[in-house]
């Protein structure tokens, strides 16, 4: 397939891929190689456009509340472009989203620092499984685990002479053993990932049908899965179910909230922080969270280097 030219206004590919949402894209030349579902892709940015190539795999085109539509074989130019546009959420009204952020000093700094960062639309199983593996891990470690799972249990493909591994299907992981998963560096997370994979593979949990649930019901269902607490459930809601108000609170965000918004409060519970986030950041809270998260990580790293 020839290279595609896709308009990408108000978008920063590098920042989006490196912001701690996804963990498998690799820098190759002027762009990045990775997988969008079962399709391998190469994407590079040139100003306000993306140059992309997508091939192989089964193309999944999301339809809101109707589950995935599948088209076998290599995607056409039109469907490949649609896949890239959908994955990188190029249809999100980013200017409107950023204007909705509360005008406090920290949020203004994060918004300026993260200009062009968008919330990626991730496949549900891949997203949930990855964040189950992320518990108490730094981004670099999560990338290592993701790579190990893909190389050991995923399907190897190539694009531009670069090897790309798809994320293993729920059925493939359900047929593994805890011992095999431990070899991928999961530690105690191996037991939870295996149990969740088997529950989904058996039909006991249906991730696609949960798309129609309310936020509260969806969070409750996700939290019933092994290894899934409030934080991981909110990550899945934000990155896989497009619940843009979901506000995951991890170590970085808890630190930000305590230092910047609760500096004068001695006792702050998780419930208090969750309520504050919902009220203060509003219906686009997930975007605010991602901007605060990436800003905190990157500025802290710069400070450490100094």
CSV table of C-alpha atoms in Angstrom, one decimal:
chain,number,residue,atom,x,y,z
A,1,UNK,CA,0.0,0.0,0.0
A,2,UNK,CA,1.2,3.5,-0.8
A,3,UNK,CA,1.8,6.0,2.0
A,4,UNK,CA,-1.2,7.9,3.1
A,5,UNK,CA,-1.4,11.6,3.8
A,6,UNK,CA,-3.8,12.4,6.7
A,7,UNK,CA,-4.6,15.8,8.0
A,8,UNK,CA,-3.7,16.1,11.6
A,9,UNK,CA,-4.4,19.6,12.9
A,10,UNK,CA,-3.6,20.4,16.5
A,11,UNK,CA,-1.8,17.1,17.1
A,12,UNK,CA,1.6,16.0,18.4
A,13,UNK,CA,2.3,12.4,17.5
A,14,UNK,CA,5.6,12.1,19.5
A,15,UNK,CA,4.1,13.5,22.6
A,16,UNK,CA,0.9,11.5,22.3
A,17,UNK,CA,2.8,8.2,21.9
A,18,UNK,CA,5.2,9.0,24.7
A,19,UNK,CA,2.7,10.2,27.3
A,20,UNK,CA,2.1,6.9,29.1
A,21,UNK,CA,-1.1,5.8,27.4
A,22,UNK,CA,0.4,3.1,25.1
A,23,UNK,CA,3.6,1.2,25.6
A,24,UNK,CA,4.6,-0.6,22.4
A,25,UNK,CA,5.3,2.1,19.7
A,26,UNK,CA,8.9,2.3,18.7
A,27,UNK,CA,10.8,5.2,17.1
A,28,UNK,CA,12.0,4.2,13.6
A,29,UNK,CA,13.6,6.8,11.5
A,30,UNK,CA,11.5,9.9,11.3
A,31,UNK,CA,8.4,8.1,12.6
A,32,UNK,CA,7.0,5.3,14.7
A,33,UNK,CA,6.2,1.7,14.1
A,34,UNK,CA,3.5,-0.1,16.1
A,35,UNK,CA,0.2,-2.0,15.9
A,36,UNK,CA,-3.3,-0.6,15.7
A,37,UNK,CA,-5.3,-3.6,16.8
A,38,UNK,CA,-4.1,-6.4,14.4
A,39,UNK,CA,-2.8,-4.0,11.8
A,40,UNK,CA,0.8,-3.0,11.7
A,41,UNK,CA,1.5,0.6,11.0
A,42,UNK,CA,4.2,3.2,10.4
A,43,UNK,CA,3.3,6.8,11.2
A,44,UNK,CA,5.4,10.0,11.0
A,45,UNK,CA,4.4,13.6,11.4
A,46,UNK,CA,5.1,16.3,8.9
A,47,UNK,CA,3.7,19.6,10.2
A,48,UNK,CA,-0.1,19.4,10.3
A,49,UNK,CA,-0.3,16.1,8.5
A,50,UNK,CA,0.6,12.4,9.1
A,51,UNK,CA,2.3,10.2,6.6
A,52,UNK,CA,1.1,6.7,7.4
A,53,UNK,CA,1.3,3.1,6.1
A,54,UNK,CA,-1.0,0.4,7.4
A,55,UNK,CA,-1.1,-3.2,6.3
A,56,UNK,CA,-1.8,-6.8,7.3
A,57,UNK,CA,-4.1,-8.0,10.0
A,58,UNK,CA,-7.9,-7.7,10.5
A,59,UNK,CA,-9.1,-4.1,10.3
A,60,UNK,CA,-11.4,-3.2,13.1
A,61,UNK,CA,-13.6,-0.2,12.6
A,62,UNK,CA,-15.4,1.0,15.8
A,63,UNK,CA,-19.0,1.9,15.7
A,64,UNK,CA,-20.3,3.6,18.8
A,65,UNK,CA,-22.2,1.1,21.1
A,66,UNK,CA,-22.4,-1.5,18.3
A,67,UNK,CA,-19.2,-3.3,18.8
A,68,UNK,CA,-16.4,-3.8,16.2
A,69,UNK,CA,-17.0,-4.2,12.5
A,70,UNK,CA,-14.4,-6.6,10.9
A,71,UNK,CA,-13.0,-6.5,7.4
A,72,UNK,CA,-10.6,-9.2,6.6
A,73,UNK,CA,-7.4,-8.7,4.5
A,74,UNK,CA,-5.2,-5.7,3.9
A,75,UNK,CA,-7.1,-2.4,4.4
A,76,UNK,CA,-7.9,-0.1,1.5
A,77,UNK,CA,-6.4,3.5,1.5
A,78,UNK,CA,-9.8,4.8,2.8
A,79,UNK,CA,-10.2,2.3,5.6
A,80,UNK,CA,-6.6,2.6,6.6
A,81,UNK,CA,-6.9,6.4,6.9
A,82,UNK,CA,-10.0,6.0,8.9
A,83,UNK,CA,-8.3,3.6,11.2
A,84,UNK,CA,-5.4,6.0,11.9
A,85,UNK,CA,-7.8,9.0,12.3
A,86,UNK,CA,-9.9,7.0,14.8
A,87,UNK,CA,-7.0,5.6,16.7
A,88,UNK,CA,-5.4,8.9,17.3
A,89,UNK,CA,-8.8,10.6,18.0
A,90,UNK,CA,-8.2,13.3,15.4
A,91,UNK,CA,-11.9,14.0,15.6
A,92,UNK,CA,-11.8,15.1,19.3
A,93,UNK,CA,-12.4,18.9,19.6
A,94,UNK,CA,-9.1,19.5,21.2
A,95,UNK,CA,-9.4,23.3,21.3
A,96,UNK,CA,-12.8,23.1,23.1
A,97,UNK,CA,-11.4,20.4,25.5
A,98,UNK,CA,-8.4,22.6,26.5
A,99,UNK,CA,-10.6,25.7,26.9
A,100,UNK,CA,-12.7,23.8,29.4
A,101,UNK,CA,-9.8,23.2,31.8
A,102,UNK,CA,-9.9,25.2,35.0
A,103,UNK,CA,-7.6,28.3,34.6
A,104,UNK,CA,-5.3,27.6,37.6
A,105,UNK,CA,-1.6,28.0,37.3
A,106,UNK,CA,-0.6,24.3,37.2
A,107,UNK,CA,-3.3,23.4,34.6
A,108,UNK,CA,-2.3,26.3,32.4
A,109,UNK,CA,1.3,25.1,32.5
A,110,UNK,CA,0.3,21.5,31.7
A,111,UNK,CA,-1.9,22.6,28.9
A,112,UNK,CA,0.9,24.7,27.3
A,113,UNK,CA,3.5,21.9,27.8
A,114,UNK,CA,1.2,19.2,26.3
A,115,UNK,CA,-0.1,21.1,23.3
A,116,UNK,CA,-1.3,18.6,20.7
A,117,UNK,CA,-1.6,15.6,23.0
A,118,UNK,CA,-4.7,13.5,22.3
A,119,UNK,CA,-6.3,10.5,24.1
A,120,UNK,CA,-5.7,7.4,22.0
A,121,UNK,CA,-8.7,5.1,21.4
A,122,UNK,CA,-7.2,1.7,22.3
A,123,UNK,CA,-8.6,-1.9,21.8
A,124,UNK,CA,-10.4,-2.9,24.9
A,125,UNK,CA,-8.7,-6.1,25.8
A,126,UNK,CA,-5.2,-4.8,24.9
A,127,UNK,CA,-5.8,-1.7,27.1
A,128,UNK,CA,-7.2,-3.6,30.0
A,129,UNK,CA,-4.5,-6.2,30.0
A,130,UNK,CA,-1.7,-3.7,29.7
A,131,UNK,CA,-2.9,-1.7,32.7
A,132,UNK,CA,-3.3,-4.8,34.8
A,133,UNK,CA,0.4,-5.3,34.1
A,134,UNK,CA,1.1,-1.7,35.0
A,135,UNK,CA,0.3,-1.9,38.6
A,136,UNK,CA,3.1,-0.4,40.7
A,137,UNK,CA,5.3,-0.2,37.6
A,138,UNK,CA,7.1,2.8,35.9
A,139,UNK,CA,6.5,3.5,32.2
A,140,UNK,CA,9.8,1.9,31.2
A,141,UNK,CA,9.0,-1.3,33.0
A,142,UNK,CA,5.5,-1.4,31.5
A,143,UNK,CA,7.1,-1.1,28.0
A,144,UNK,CA,9.4,-4.1,28.8
A,145,UNK,CA,6.4,-6.2,29.9
A,146,UNK,CA,4.4,-5.2,26.9
A,147,UNK,CA,7.2,-6.1,24.6
A,148,UNK,CA,7.8,-9.5,26.3
A,149,UNK,CA,4.1,-10.4,26.0
A,150,UNK,CA,3.9,-9.4,22.4
A,151,UNK,CA,7.1,-11.2,21.4
A,152,UNK,CA,6.2,-14.4,23.3
A,153,UNK,CA,2.5,-14.7,22.6
A,154,UNK,CA,1.7,-12.2,19.8
A,155,UNK,CA,2.0,-12.5,16.0
A,156,UNK,CA,5.1,-11.2,14.3
A,157,UNK,CA,4.7,-9.0,11.3
A,158,UNK,CA,6.9,-6.5,9.4
A,159,UNK,CA,6.5,-3.0,8.1
A,160,UNK,CA,9.3,-1.1,6.4
A,161,UNK,CA,11.7,-4.0,7.4
A,162,UNK,CA,10.9,-3.5,11.1
A,163,UNK,CA,9.4,-6.3,13.2
A,164,UNK,CA,6.1,-5.5,14.9
A,165,UNK,CA,4.3,-7.8,17.3
A,166,UNK,CA,0.6,-7.7,17.8
A,167,UNK,CA,-0.8,-7.9,21.3
A,168,UNK,CA,-1.8,-11.5,22.1
A,169,UNK,CA,-5.5,-12.2,21.9
A,170,UNK,CA,-7.5,-13.0,25.1
A,171,UNK,CA,-7.8,-16.6,23.9
A,172,UNK,CA,-4.0,-17.0,23.5
A,173,UNK,CA,-3.3,-15.6,27.0
A,174,UNK,CA,-6.1,-17.7,28.5
A,175,UNK,CA,-4.3,-20.8,27.3
A,176,UNK,CA,-1.0,-19.9,28.9
A,177,UNK,CA,0.1,-20.7,32.4
A,178,UNK,CA,1.1,-18.5,35.3
A,179,UNK,CA,4.7,-19.8,34.9
A,180,UNK,CA,4.8,-18.7,31.3
A,181,UNK,CA,3.6,-15.2,32.2
A,182,UNK,CA,6.0,-14.9,35.1
A,183,UNK,CA,8.8,-15.3,32.5
A,184,UNK,CA,7.6,-12.0,31.0
A,185,UNK,CA,8.4,-10.1,34.2
A,186,UNK,CA,4.8,-9.7,35.5
A,187,UNK,CA,5.5,-10.9,39.0
A,188,UNK,CA,2.3,-11.1,41.1
A,189,UNK,CA,0.4,-9.5,38.1
A,190,UNK,CA,0.7,-12.8,36.2
A,191,UNK,CA,-2.0,-14.5,38.3
A,192,UNK,CA,-4.4,-11.6,37.8
A,193,UNK,CA,-3.8,-11.3,34.1
A,194,UNK,CA,-4.4,-15.0,33.6
A,195,UNK,CA,-7.5,-15.1,35.7
A,196,UNK,CA,-9.0,-12.1,33.9
A,197,UNK,CA,-8.1,-13.5,30.4
A,198,UNK,CA,-9.8,-16.8,31.3
A,199,UNK,CA,-12.9,-15.0,32.6
A,200,UNK,CA,-13.2,-13.0,29.4
A,201,UNK,CA,-12.4,-16.0,27.2
A,202,UNK,CA,-15.1,-18.0,28.9
A,203,UNK,CA,-17.8,-15.4,28.2
A,204,UNK,CA,-18.3,-14.6,31.8
A,205,UNK,CA,-17.1,-11.1,31.2
A,206,UNK,CA,-17.9,-9.4,27.8
A,207,UNK,CA,-15.9,-6.3,27.4
A,208,UNK,CA,-17.7,-5.2,24.1
A,209,UNK,CA,-21.2,-5.5,25.6
A,210,UNK,CA,-20.1,-3.3,28.5
A,211,UNK,CA,-19.9,-0.3,26.1
A,212,UNK,CA,-23.5,0.5,26.7
A,213,UNK,CA,-23.2,0.7,30.5
A,214,UNK,CA,-23.3,3.9,32.5
A,215,UNK,CA,-20.0,5.1,33.9
A,216,UNK,CA,-20.8,3.8,37.3
A,217,UNK,CA,-21.9,0.4,36.1
A,218,UNK,CA,-18.9,0.1,33.8
A,219,UNK,CA,-16.5,0.9,36.6
A,220,UNK,CA,-18.2,-1.6,38.9
A,221,UNK,CA,-18.0,-4.4,36.3
A,222,UNK,CA,-14.3,-3.7,35.6
A,223,UNK,CA,-13.5,-3.7,39.3
A,224,UNK,CA,-14.9,-7.2,39.6
A,225,UNK,CA,-12.1,-8.5,37.4
A,226,UNK,CA,-8.9,-9.9,39.0
A,227,UNK,CA,-6.2,-7.2,39.3
A,228,UNK,CA,-8.5,-4.3,38.5
A,229,UNK,CA,-9.1,-1.6,41.1
A,230,UNK,CA,-10.5,1.9,40.8
A,231,UNK,CA,-7.3,3.3,39.1
A,232,UNK,CA,-7.0,0.6,36.5
A,233,UNK,CA,-10.7,0.7,35.9
A,234,UNK,CA,-10.6,4.4,35.2
A,235,UNK,CA,-7.6,3.9,32.8
A,236,UNK,CA,-9.6,1.3,30.9
A,237,UNK,CA,-12.7,3.6,30.8
A,238,UNK,CA,-10.6,6.6,29.6
A,239,UNK,CA,-8.4,4.9,27.0
A,240,UNK,CA,-10.6,2.0,25.8
A,241,UNK,CA,-14.2,3.1,26.4
A,242,UNK,CA,-13.7,6.8,25.6
A,243,UNK,CA,-15.2,7.9,28.9
A,244,UNK,CA,-13.4,11.2,28.7
A,245,UNK,CA,-14.5,12.3,32.2
A,246,UNK,CA,-12.7,9.3,33.8
A,247,UNK,CA,-9.9,10.6,36.0
A,248,UNK,CA,-7.3,7.9,37.0
A,249,UNK,CA,-5.4,8.7,40.1
A,250,UNK,CA,-2.0,7.1,40.3
A,251,UNK,CA,1.1,8.0,42.3
A,252,UNK,CA,1.9,10.9,40.0
A,253,UNK,CA,-1.6,12.4,40.0
A,254,UNK,CA,-2.0,11.9,43.8
A,255,UNK,CA,1.2,13.8,44.4
A,256,UNK,CA,0.0,16.6,42.1
A,257,UNK,CA,-3.4,16.8,43.8
A,258,UNK,CA,-1.9,16.8,47.3
A,259,UNK,CA,0.8,19.4,46.6
A,260,UNK,CA,-1.2,21.7,44.3
A,261,UNK,CA,-4.8,21.4,45.3
A,262,UNK,CA,-4.8,20.1,48.9
A,263,UNK,CA,-1.7,21.7,50.2
A,264,UNK,CA,-3.5,23.1,53.3
A,265,UNK,CA,-5.3,19.8,54.1
A,266,UNK,CA,-3.6,17.3,56.4
A,267,UNK,CA,-6.0,14.4,55.8
A,268,UNK,CA,-7.1,13.7,52.2
A,269,UNK,CA,-8.7,10.4,51.2
A,270,UNK,CA,-8.9,8.9,47.8
A,271,UNK,CA,-12.7,9.5,47.8
A,272,UNK,CA,-12.1,13.2,48.5
A,273,UNK,CA,-9.6,13.5,45.6
A,274,UNK,CA,-11.9,11.7,43.2
A,275,UNK,CA,-14.8,14.0,44.1
A,276,UNK,CA,-12.6,17.1,43.7
A,277,UNK,CA,-11.3,15.9,40.3
A,278,UNK,CA,-14.8,15.3,39.0
A,279,UNK,CA,-16.0,18.8,40.2
A,280,UNK,CA,-12.9,20.7,39.3
A,281,UNK,CA,-11.9,19.2,35.9
A,282,UNK,CA,-15.4,18.4,34.7
A,283,UNK,CA,-16.5,16.4,31.6
A,284,UNK,CA,-13.1,16.4,30.0
A,285,UNK,CA,-11.3,15.4,33.2
A,286,UNK,CA,-9.6,12.5,31.5
A,287,UNK,CA,-7.8,14.9,29.2
A,288,UNK,CA,-6.9,17.2,32.2
A,289,UNK,CA,-5.5,14.1,34.0
A,290,UNK,CA,-3.4,13.1,31.1
A,291,UNK,CA,-1.9,16.6,30.7
A,292,UNK,CA,-1.2,16.8,34.4
A,293,UNK,CA,0.4,13.3,34.4
A,294,UNK,CA,2.6,13.9,31.4
A,295,UNK,CA,3.6,17.4,32.5
A,296,UNK,CA,4.5,16.1,36.0
A,297,UNK,CA,6.6,13.2,34.7
A,298,UNK,CA,8.5,15.2,32.2
A,299,UNK,CA,9.2,18.2,34.3
A,300,UNK,CA,10.3,16.0,37.2
A,301,UNK,CA,12.6,14.1,34.9
A,302,UNK,CA,14.2,17.4,33.8
A,303,UNK,CA,14.6,18.4,37.4
A,304,UNK,CA,16.3,15.0,38.3
A,305,UNK,CA,18.7,15.4,35.3
A,306,UNK,CA,19.7,18.8,36.6
